[in-house]
Amino acid sequence: MHRSRGLAAALTLALAGTGTAMGIGLVQEAAAITPPVAFTADALSTWQANGVVWALAEAGGQVFVGGTFSAVRPPDGAAGSEQEAVNFATLDAATGAPTSCELSFTVGSGTATVRALVLSPDKTTLYAGGYFGAVNGTAVSSLAAIDVATCTVKTGFRPAFAATVRALAVTGDTVYAGGDFLTVAGQPRERFAAVGAADGALKPFTANADEPGRAVEVTPDGAHVVLGGDFFTVGGTNSHALAVVDATSGAVTKAYPGFIETNSVVKDIATDATGFYTANEGTGGGVFDGRIALNLGDLGQRWRDTCLGATQAVLPYENVLYSASHAHDCSSVGEFPDGQRHHLLAQPTTATGKLGWAPDTNDGIGEGIGPRVMTVGSKGGVQYLWVGGEFTTVNGSAQQSLTRFASSGDTGAPTVPVASAVSFKPDEAQVRWRTGLDLDDSALTYKVYRNGSATPIATVQADSLFFRRPQASWTDTTVAARQSYTYRVTATDAAGNASALSATASVTVPTSPDAYPSAVRTDGAQLFWRYDESSLPFVADSSDGGNQSGVHLNAPALRQTPGAVSGASTAIGFDGTDAQAYGDRRQSVGSAYSIETWFRTNTTRGGKLFGFGNNQSRASSQYDKHIYMTNDGRLVYGVYTGATRTVTTAASYNDNQWHHVVATQGAGGMALYVDGVQKGALGVTTNENFSGYWRAGGDNLNGWPDRPISDYWAGQLDETAVYPTVLSAAQVQNHHTLATAPADSVVEVPAAEDTYANAGAPGTNYGTSGSLAVRGTSFYASYLRFNLPAAPAGTVLKSAALSVKTSTMSGAGTVDTISLLPVTGSWTEAGTTYGNRPALGGPTLGAFAGVPEGSAVQTTGLDKAAVAGALGSAYSLALSSSGTDALWLWSSEAPANEGTPRLTLTFGAP
C-alpha cells in the first residue's frame, strides 16, 4: 500500500523588467523542482539487470529487485563486471549498488521468475511471489517469506501455490495473492487467495475469478481488497478487470460491470489515504490504456485518464500519481496527439493534467513495454523513486531494467531558448521565444539581455511542459525609432541550472508603423506566422496575443526571399515531401473564422497549403478548414460536414508568382478570395467540430475532391494568419493592397575599414588592433569607412543610424560627448597614424551624449541629408571628443563586436 503525506501546489505568475511580459502558465516560489513533483528527472547511477525487472520493494535503505534475470552489473556495464543474481537482487537505495543480501529464486523446470514483492507493515518480512520452486535451495512454491534482517527464507511459511503469483498485498496477519493459480494448498482458489502472514496457512477468503489476477491492494482501513486483472467475473458476479471484495470473506462489495472496456485489463493498483488508482492495458482498437482514480468513500470514479499507451504501474506519492506506461496519444484529455512514446509521467492525484516531470526510457526488450514497476526508497534523508522494467535506455543513455531518481540534487539545465525579435511601430520591440524544456521543472525563469549587456533588462517566468511549449515574450518599451537592438535570452530552473544564451535576435525599430502587419494585428488575427525566423524549430507568432506559436518539422527552408510583403519580411519554403510547420497549441475552432496566407509555387503535384488537423507531426485522421492546390494549380477551400464541401477557383495559380488567398466561414457561409477578389462562395455554415492544430505545408487529403498527387506543398508561404472572425471583403482587399505597396526596407552596412589615431604614439598604426578609441586630451580619434548602397528603386533614405559597441575593459564608457564628423581627407585602415591622420569637416553628423560603462551596443542617429548625398559611394566619418575621459570600442576585427561598427539605413517611399 502507498500512502501520501500530502503536498499542495501553489501557482503564481511573476513578471519583471522594463516593458511588458507575456508568461504562459503559473509558477510557485523557487524550489529544487517545480511542485508538486517530488523527484528530479536526472537518472542516478544504478546497477543494471540483464533481463526484465517485474517487482520492487524497499526497507531500511535497501531496495529489493525481482524479475527474470540471471545477473546484475555496474552502471557502466563493463565486460566481465557481471555479478550473479538469479531473479533477485538487493541494492542500496542511495548508491544503487548491491548489498550483502543475495537470494536465488529457481525452479526445476521452466523459467523461474519473481513477479511481486511486498513488505509486512513493520518491514521485517519480505514476501516474494512469482513462479519458482526454491529460494537459495529451500523448497517453496511460488510464494516465499524472507526475513529482512538475516536475508533468509522463513521455513515456517510454506503455502503451496500451483501456478504463477503475479500480485501481493499484506496486512499485519494476512497475505493476499493474485495470479494464474487455480488451487492453493490443494484447495480451490481461482486466481485470488489469502494466507496467514506468519504461517502461510490458507484462509477462508474466496474471490474466484475466471481469468488471471494481476493486481491486489488492501484499502487503508483494512476492510476491503481491491482486485485487478483480466477477469470478467469475480465470485460469479459480472465485474470485468476490477472489483472490490470483503477482506475477510472475499465476497464482492463493489462490482464494475461495463466500467472498463472488454479488451482492456488492470495491470496494477495502488492506494493512498483518499482513494485507489488503476493502471490499465488494452489490446486492439477502442481500448482503455490509461489510469483511473477512484474514491475510497463511495468506491466511485474520481477521474479517468484516457491516454493511449499501456499503463503498467501507478504510484501515488505526495499527492502526485507517477505512472509507468508507453503513452503515445493523450489527445482525448487535451494533451499530446498520437506520436512519440512517453514512458514516465506524473499528474495530480486529483486530475488528469500532466505535470512537469518526464524522464524517459525506451520500450526495451521482451514485449517492448518499457518500465513496469515503481517504488520509493529512503536513505540519509533523501527519497529515491526506483523504476524497473524491460527498458535499455534512460534519458537517451544506455541503462537496462533499473533506474532511480532523487528528491534532491537537480542538475539538468533547461534547453537553450530559440529567440526572435520584431518591431512593428516606433516605440516598442517585442522579444519572443519558444519556452524551454526541463524534464522536472515546468516553471522556468527567462532572462532577457539587450545589446550584449551582462545585466538582464527583463526577467519573465513562464510555464511549459514537454508536449506544450508555447511562446513567451517581453516587450521593450524603451527603444527609439531608427535604432537597432540585439537581444539574447537564457532559461533557468528552480534549482538555478541555467541554459546557455540564445542566439542573438536583432531588430531595427521603424520610424512609422509597419502597415501590413499592423493591419493584420488590428483586424484581430489570433495566429500570425511571418516566417522570418533564422533558425529551427520555432515559428514565432506575431499576433497581438502572441500565444499561437508553431514548430518547424523536417527542416523547411527558412528566410526565403523575396517575401510576399514589400520590405524585409522573408518567406518559408516547403519541399512537398514532409517539410511542414504545426501549431504548438491544441485548440478548437469556432463557427466563424478566416484563414489568410500568401503563396508562390510552380508545382504540378498540388498539395495542402494550410489547414486544421487533429495531429501535429503525423497524418491527421480528422482534417478540414483547409486550403489546398490541385495538380493543375487551382485552389480549393474545404470543410467537412459529414461530407466534403468545397469552393474551387476556375483559374490556376502555379505560375511562380506571389498570390494572396483568404478563406472565410461564418453565418453567411463560405467565401474564397484570391488576390483581393472573391472567387467563389458556398452557403455552408458548419464544419467538423474537433480539437486539433493548425498546420502549414501539408497534411492528409484523403477523400477530398480533386485530391492532388501530393498531400504536401512544394512552394513558399508567407504571412499566414488565422482570425476568429470573418474578414470582410474590404479588409481582404486592404490587406492585399498594403502588401503590394512599397514598404520600408532596412539595410545594415558593416564598416569596411576602421582604425584610430593616438597622439601618444604618433607613428603607430592601429588598423588591426581590435579596438577603437576616442579622447580629446591626450588625443585619440577613430575613423570609419562604409561602402554605402544606392537607394532601392522608387525609394529614398528615410533614416540612418550608427551602432558601436563598448569594449569589456574597465572604464570603456565615457561621460564626455562624442561627436560624429565627416572625414574630408584621405586615409586607409592599414596606413593611418596620428602623424598622417585625415582632416575632419562639418557640420556634426550626430553625437553620443556620453556612453555608460559596461560592454554594450550603442546607437545614435545620423544626419539623413549628409548620408543620403553619399549613397552609392564610400563614406567616411570620425568619432571625436574634446574631453579627457576616453571611450574604448570594439573594432570590426574584434570577435565580440556584435557586428559593429555598422550603419543601419532605412529606405522607403518618397
mmCIF file with all atom_site columns, N, CA, C and O in Angstrom, residues 838-865:
data_model
loop_
_atom_site.group_PDB
_atom_site.id
_atom_site.type_symbol
_atom_site.label_atom_id
_atom_site.label_alt_id
_atom_site.label_comp_id
_atom_site.label_asym_id
_atom_site.label_entity_id
_atom_site.label_seq_id
_atom_site.pdbx_PDB_ins_code
_atom_site.Cartn_x
_atom_site.Cartn_y
_atom_site.Cartn_z
_atom_site.occupancy
_atom_site.B_iso_or_equiv
_atom_site.pdbx_formal_charge
_atom_site.auth_seq_id
_atom_site.auth_comp_id
_atom_site.auth_asym_id
_atom_site.auth_atom_id
_atom_site.pdbx_PDB_model_num
ATOM 1   N N  . PRO A 1 838 ? 43.625 61.975 -41.230 1.00 0.00 ? 838 PRO A N  1
ATOM 2   C CA . PRO A 1 838 ? 42.893 62.800 -42.198 1.00 0.00 ? 838 PRO A CA 1
ATOM 3   C C  . PRO A 1 838 ? 42.224 64.004 -41.538 1.00 0.00 ? 838 PRO A C  1
ATOM 4   O O  . PRO A 1 838 ? 41.966 64.014 -40.328 1.00 0.00 ? 838 PRO A O  1
ATOM 5   N N  . ALA A 1 839 ? 41.935 65.002 -42.342 1.00 0.00 ? 839 ALA A N  1
ATOM 6   C CA . ALA A 1 839 ? 41.225 66.183 -41.858 1.00 0.00 ? 839 ALA A CA 1
ATOM 7   C C  . ALA A 1 839 ? 39.751 65.868 -41.678 1.00 0.00 ? 839 ALA A C  1
ATOM 8   O O  . ALA A 1 839 ? 39.193 65.006 -42.350 1.00 0.00 ? 839 ALA A O  1
ATOM 9   N N  . LEU A 1 840 ? 39.125 66.613 -40.756 1.00 0.00 ? 840 LEU A N  1
ATOM 10  C CA . LEU A 1 840 ? 37.710 66.429 -40.482 1.00 0.00 ? 840 LEU A CA 1
ATOM 11  C C  . LEU A 1 840 ? 36.948 67.671 -40.910 1.00 0.00 ? 840 LEU A C  1
ATOM 12  O O  . LEU A 1 840 ? 37.447 68.784 -40.863 1.00 0.00 ? 840 LEU A O  1
ATOM 13  N N  . GLY A 1 841 ? 35.690 67.458 -41.330 1.00 0.00 ? 841 GLY A N  1
ATOM 14  C CA . GLY A 1 841 ? 34.857 68.577 -41.770 1.00 0.00 ? 841 GLY A CA 1
ATOM 15  C C  . GLY A 1 841 ? 33.673 68.781 -40.844 1.00 0.00 ? 841 GLY A C  1
ATOM 16  O O  . GLY A 1 841 ? 33.673 68.385 -39.691 1.00 0.00 ? 841 GLY A O  1
ATOM 17  N N  . GLY A 1 842 ? 32.652 69.417 -41.332 1.00 0.00 ? 842 GLY A N  1
ATOM 18  C CA . GLY A 1 842 ? 31.442 69.700 -40.567 1.00 0.00 ? 842 GLY A CA 1
ATOM 19  C C  . GLY A 1 842 ? 30.280 69.850 -41.528 1.00 0.00 ? 842 GLY A C  1
ATOM 20  O O  . GLY A 1 842 ? 30.450 69.772 -42.752 1.00 0.00 ? 842 GLY A O  1
ATOM 21  N N  . PRO A 1 843 ? 29.100 70.095 -41.056 1.00 0.00 ? 843 PRO A N  1
ATOM 22  C CA . PRO A 1 843 ? 28.733 70.177 -39.642 1.00 0.00 ? 843 PRO A CA 1
ATOM 23  C C  . PRO A 1 843 ? 28.683 68.792 -38.994 1.00 0.00 ? 843 PRO A C  1
ATOM 24  O O  . PRO A 1 843 ? 28.825 67.770 -39.668 1.00 0.00 ? 843 PRO A O  1
ATOM 25  N N  . THR A 1 844 ? 28.408 68.744 -37.704 1.00 0.00 ? 844 THR A N  1
ATOM 26  C CA . THR A 1 844 ? 28.335 67.482 -36.966 1.00 0.00 ? 844 THR A CA 1
ATOM 27  C C  . THR A 1 844 ? 27.198 66.609 -37.505 1.00 0.00 ? 844 THR A C  1
ATOM 28  O O  . THR A 1 844 ? 26.077 67.090 -37.733 1.00 0.00 ? 844 THR A O  1
ATOM 29  N N  . LEU A 1 845 ? 27.504 65.319 -37.711 1.00 0.00 ? 845 LEU A N  1
ATOM 30  C CA . LEU A 1 845 ? 26.504 64.382 -38.240 1.00 0.00 ? 845 LEU A CA 1
ATOM 31  C C  . LEU A 1 845 ? 25.589 63.842 -37.148 1.00 0.00 ? 845 LEU A C  1
ATOM 32  O O  . LEU A 1 845 ? 24.464 63.417 -37.415 1.00 0.00 ? 845 LEU A O  1
ATOM 33  N N  . GLY A 1 846 ? 26.064 63.841 -35.902 1.00 0.00 ? 846 GLY A N  1
ATOM 34  C CA . GLY A 1 846 ? 25.324 63.288 -34.780 1.00 0.00 ? 846 GLY A CA 1
ATOM 35  C C  . GLY A 1 846 ? 26.247 63.230 -33.582 1.00 0.00 ? 846 GLY A C  1
ATOM 36  O O  . GLY A 1 846 ? 27.402 63.685 -33.642 1.00 0.00 ? 846 GLY A O  1
ATOM 37  N N  . ALA A 1 847 ? 25.781 62.659 -32.474 1.00 0.00 ? 847 ALA A N  1
ATOM 38  C CA . ALA A 1 847 ? 26.612 62.617 -31.271 1.00 0.00 ? 847 ALA A CA 1
ATOM 39  C C  . ALA A 1 847 ? 26.107 61.548 -30.314 1.00 0.00 ? 847 ALA A C  1
ATOM 40  O O  . ALA A 1 847 ? 24.929 61.179 -30.325 1.00 0.00 ? 847 ALA A O  1
ATOM 41  N N  . PHE A 1 848 ? 27.046 61.030 -29.493 1.00 0.00 ? 848 PHE A N  1
ATOM 42  C CA . PHE A 1 848 ? 26.704 60.228 -28.323 1.00 0.00 ? 848 PHE A CA 1
ATOM 43  C C  . PHE A 1 848 ? 26.862 61.145 -27.115 1.00 0.00 ? 848 PHE A C  1
ATOM 44  O O  . PHE A 1 848 ? 27.977 61.599 -26.821 1.00 0.00 ? 848 PHE A O  1
ATOM 45  N N  . ALA A 1 849 ? 25.769 61.404 -26.413 1.00 0.00 ? 849 ALA A N  1
ATOM 46  C CA . ALA A 1 849 ? 25.843 62.300 -25.254 1.00 0.00 ? 849 ALA A CA 1
ATOM 47  C C  . ALA A 1 849 ? 26.275 61.508 -24.028 1.00 0.00 ? 849 ALA A C  1
ATOM 48  O O  . ALA A 1 849 ? 25.530 61.311 -23.071 1.00 0.00 ? 849 ALA A O  1
ATOM 49  N N  . GLY A 1 850 ? 27.506 61.032 -24.057 1.00 0.00 ? 850 GLY A N  1
ATOM 50  C CA . GLY A 1 850 ? 28.004 60.162 -23.003 1.00 0.00 ? 850 GLY A CA 1
ATOM 51  C C  . GLY A 1 850 ? 27.640 58.720 -23.303 1.00 0.00 ? 850 GLY A C  1
ATOM 52  O O  . GLY A 1 850 ? 26.623 58.429 -23.936 1.00 0.00 ? 850 GLY A O  1
ATOM 53  N N  . VAL A 1 851 ? 28.496 57.800 -22.859 1.00 0.00 ? 851 VAL A N  1
ATOM 54  C CA . VAL A 1 851 ? 28.285 56.369 -23.080 1.00 0.00 ? 851 VAL A CA 1
ATOM 55  C C  . VAL A 1 851 ? 28.467 55.664 -21.740 1.00 0.00 ? 851 VAL A C  1
ATOM 56  O O  . VAL A 1 851 ? 29.511 55.813 -21.093 1.00 0.00 ? 851 VAL A O  1
ATOM 57  N N  . PRO A 1 852 ? 27.468 54.892 -21.274 1.00 0.00 ? 852 PRO A N  1
ATOM 58  C CA . PRO A 1 852 ? 27.581 54.250 -19.955 1.00 0.00 ? 852 PRO A CA 1
ATOM 59  C C  . PRO A 1 852 ? 28.636 53.155 -19.930 1.00 0.00 ? 852 PRO A C  1
ATOM 60  O O  . PRO A 1 852 ? 29.036 52.618 -20.965 1.00 0.00 ? 852 PRO A O  1
ATOM 61  N N  . GLU A 1 853 ? 29.093 52.830 -18.714 1.00 0.00 ? 853 GLU A N  1
ATOM 62  C CA . GLU A 1 853 ? 30.040 51.741 -18.548 1.00 0.00 ? 853 GLU A CA 1
ATOM 63  C C  . GLU A 1 853 ? 29.357 50.405 -18.862 1.00 0.00 ? 853 GLU A C  1
ATOM 64  O O  . GLU A 1 853 ? 28.146 50.277 -18.816 1.00 0.00 ? 853 GLU A O  1
ATOM 65  N N  . GLY A 1 854 ? 30.177 49.397 -19.141 1.00 0.00 ? 854 GLY A N  1
ATOM 66  C CA . GLY A 1 854 ? 29.656 48.065 -19.468 1.00 0.00 ? 854 GLY A CA 1
ATOM 67  C C  . GLY A 1 854 ? 29.643 47.844 -20.961 1.00 0.00 ? 854 GLY A C  1
ATOM 68  O O  . GLY A 1 854 ? 29.215 48.713 -21.740 1.00 0.00 ? 854 GLY A O  1
ATOM 69  N N  . SER A 1 855 ? 30.143 46.690 -21.378 1.00 0.00 ? 855 SER A N  1
ATOM 70  C CA . SER A 1 855 ? 30.215 46.394 -22.802 1.00 0.00 ? 855 SER A CA 1
ATOM 71  C C  . SER A 1 855 ? 28.818 46.206 -23.369 1.00 0.00 ? 855 SER A C  1
ATOM 72  O O  . SER A 1 855 ? 28.093 45.289 -22.986 1.00 0.00 ? 855 SER A O  1
ATOM 73  N N  . ALA A 1 856 ? 28.414 47.094 -24.272 1.00 0.00 ? 856 ALA A N  1
ATOM 74  C CA . ALA A 1 856 ? 27.077 47.046 -24.859 1.00 0.00 ? 856 ALA A CA 1
ATOM 75  C C  . ALA A 1 856 ? 27.083 47.828 -26.164 1.00 0.00 ? 856 ALA A C  1
ATOM 76  O O  . ALA A 1 856 ? 27.943 48.682 -26.402 1.00 0.00 ? 856 ALA A O  1
ATOM 77  N N  . VAL A 1 857 ? 26.096 47.516 -27.006 1.00 0.00 ? 857 VAL A N  1
ATOM 78  C CA . VAL A 1 857 ? 25.948 48.232 -28.275 1.00 0.00 ? 857 VAL A CA 1
ATOM 79  C C  . VAL A 1 857 ? 25.279 49.578 -28.015 1.00 0.00 ? 857 VAL A C  1
ATOM 80  O O  . VAL A 1 857 ? 24.288 49.665 -27.287 1.00 0.00 ? 857 VAL A O  1
ATOM 81  N N  . GLN A 1 858 ? 25.827 50.621 -28.614 1.00 0.00 ? 858 GLN A N  1
ATOM 82  C CA . GLN A 1 858 ? 25.275 51.972 -28.503 1.00 0.00 ? 858 GLN A CA 1
ATOM 83  C C  . GLN A 1 858 ? 24.933 52.469 -29.901 1.00 0.00 ? 858 GLN A C  1
ATOM 84  O O  . GLN A 1 858 ? 25.697 52.272 -30.847 1.00 0.00 ? 858 GLN A O  1
ATOM 85  N N  . THR A 1 859 ? 23.756 53.101 -30.032 1.00 0.00 ? 859 THR A N  1
ATOM 86  C CA . THR A 1 859 ? 23.279 53.531 -31.348 1.00 0.00 ? 859 THR A CA 1
ATOM 87  C C  . THR A 1 859 ? 22.837 54.983 -31.274 1.00 0.00 ? 859 THR A C  1
ATOM 88  O O  . THR A 1 859 ? 22.204 55.399 -30.290 1.00 0.00 ? 859 THR A O  1
ATOM 89  N N  . THR A 1 860 ? 23.146 55.749 -32.325 1.00 0.00 ? 860 THR A N  1
ATOM 90  C CA . THR A 1 860 ? 22.666 57.122 -32.420 1.00 0.00 ? 860 THR A CA 1
ATOM 91  C C  . THR A 1 860 ? 22.363 57.449 -33.877 1.00 0.00 ? 860 THR A C  1
ATOM 92  O O  . THR A 1 860 ? 22.942 56.861 -34.801 1.00 0.00 ? 860 THR A O  1
ATOM 93  N N  . GLY A 1 861 ? 21.414 58.379 -34.085 1.00 0.00 ? 861 GLY A N  1
ATOM 94  C CA . GLY A 1 861 ? 21.043 58.773 -35.430 1.00 0.00 ? 861 GLY A CA 1
ATOM 95  C C  . GLY A 1 861 ? 22.072 59.674 -36.081 1.00 0.00 ? 861 GLY A C  1
ATOM 96  O O  . GLY A 1 861 ? 22.819 60.391 -35.406 1.00 0.00 ? 861 GLY A O  1
ATOM 97  N N  . LEU A 1 862 ? 22.104 59.640 -37.413 1.00 0.00 ? 862 LEU A N  1
ATOM 98  C CA . LEU A 1 862 ? 22.991 60.483 -38.202 1.00 0.00 ? 862 LEU A CA 1
ATOM 99  C C  . LEU A 1 862 ? 22.176 61.442 -39.065 1.00 0.00 ? 862 LEU A C  1
ATOM 100 O O  . LEU A 1 862 ? 20.992 61.187 -39.367 1.00 0.00 ? 862 LEU A O  1
ATOM 101 N N  . ASP A 1 863 ? 22.810 62.519 -39.446 1.00 0.00 ? 863 ASP A N  1
ATOM 102 C CA . ASP A 1 863 ? 22.167 63.487 -40.329 1.00 0.00 ? 863 ASP A CA 1
ATOM 103 C C  . ASP A 1 863 ? 21.776 62.806 -41.639 1.00 0.00 ? 863 ASP A C  1
ATOM 104 O O  . ASP A 1 863 ? 22.634 62.337 -42.386 1.00 0.00 ? 863 ASP A O  1
ATOM 105 N N  . LYS A 1 864 ? 20.468 62.742 -41.891 1.00 0.00 ? 864 LYS A N  1
ATOM 106 C CA . LYS A 1 864 ? 19.968 61.982 -43.033 1.00 0.00 ? 864 LYS A CA 1
ATOM 107 C C  . LYS A 1 864 ? 20.440 62.589 -44.358 1.00 0.00 ? 864 LYS A C  1
ATOM 108 O O  . LYS A 1 864 ? 20.846 61.870 -45.273 1.00 0.00 ? 864 LYS A O  1
ATOM 109 N N  . ALA A 1 865 ? 20.400 63.891 -44.458 1.00 0.00 ? 865 ALA A N  1
ATOM 110 C CA . ALA A 1 865 ? 20.757 64.532 -45.731 1.00 0.00 ? 865 ALA A CA 1
ATOM 111 C C  . ALA A 1 865 ? 22.215 64.275 -46.071 1.00 0.00 ? 865 ALA A C  1
ATOM 112 O O  . ALA A 1 865 ? 22.564 64.026 -47.239 1.00 0.00 ? 865 ALA A O  1
#
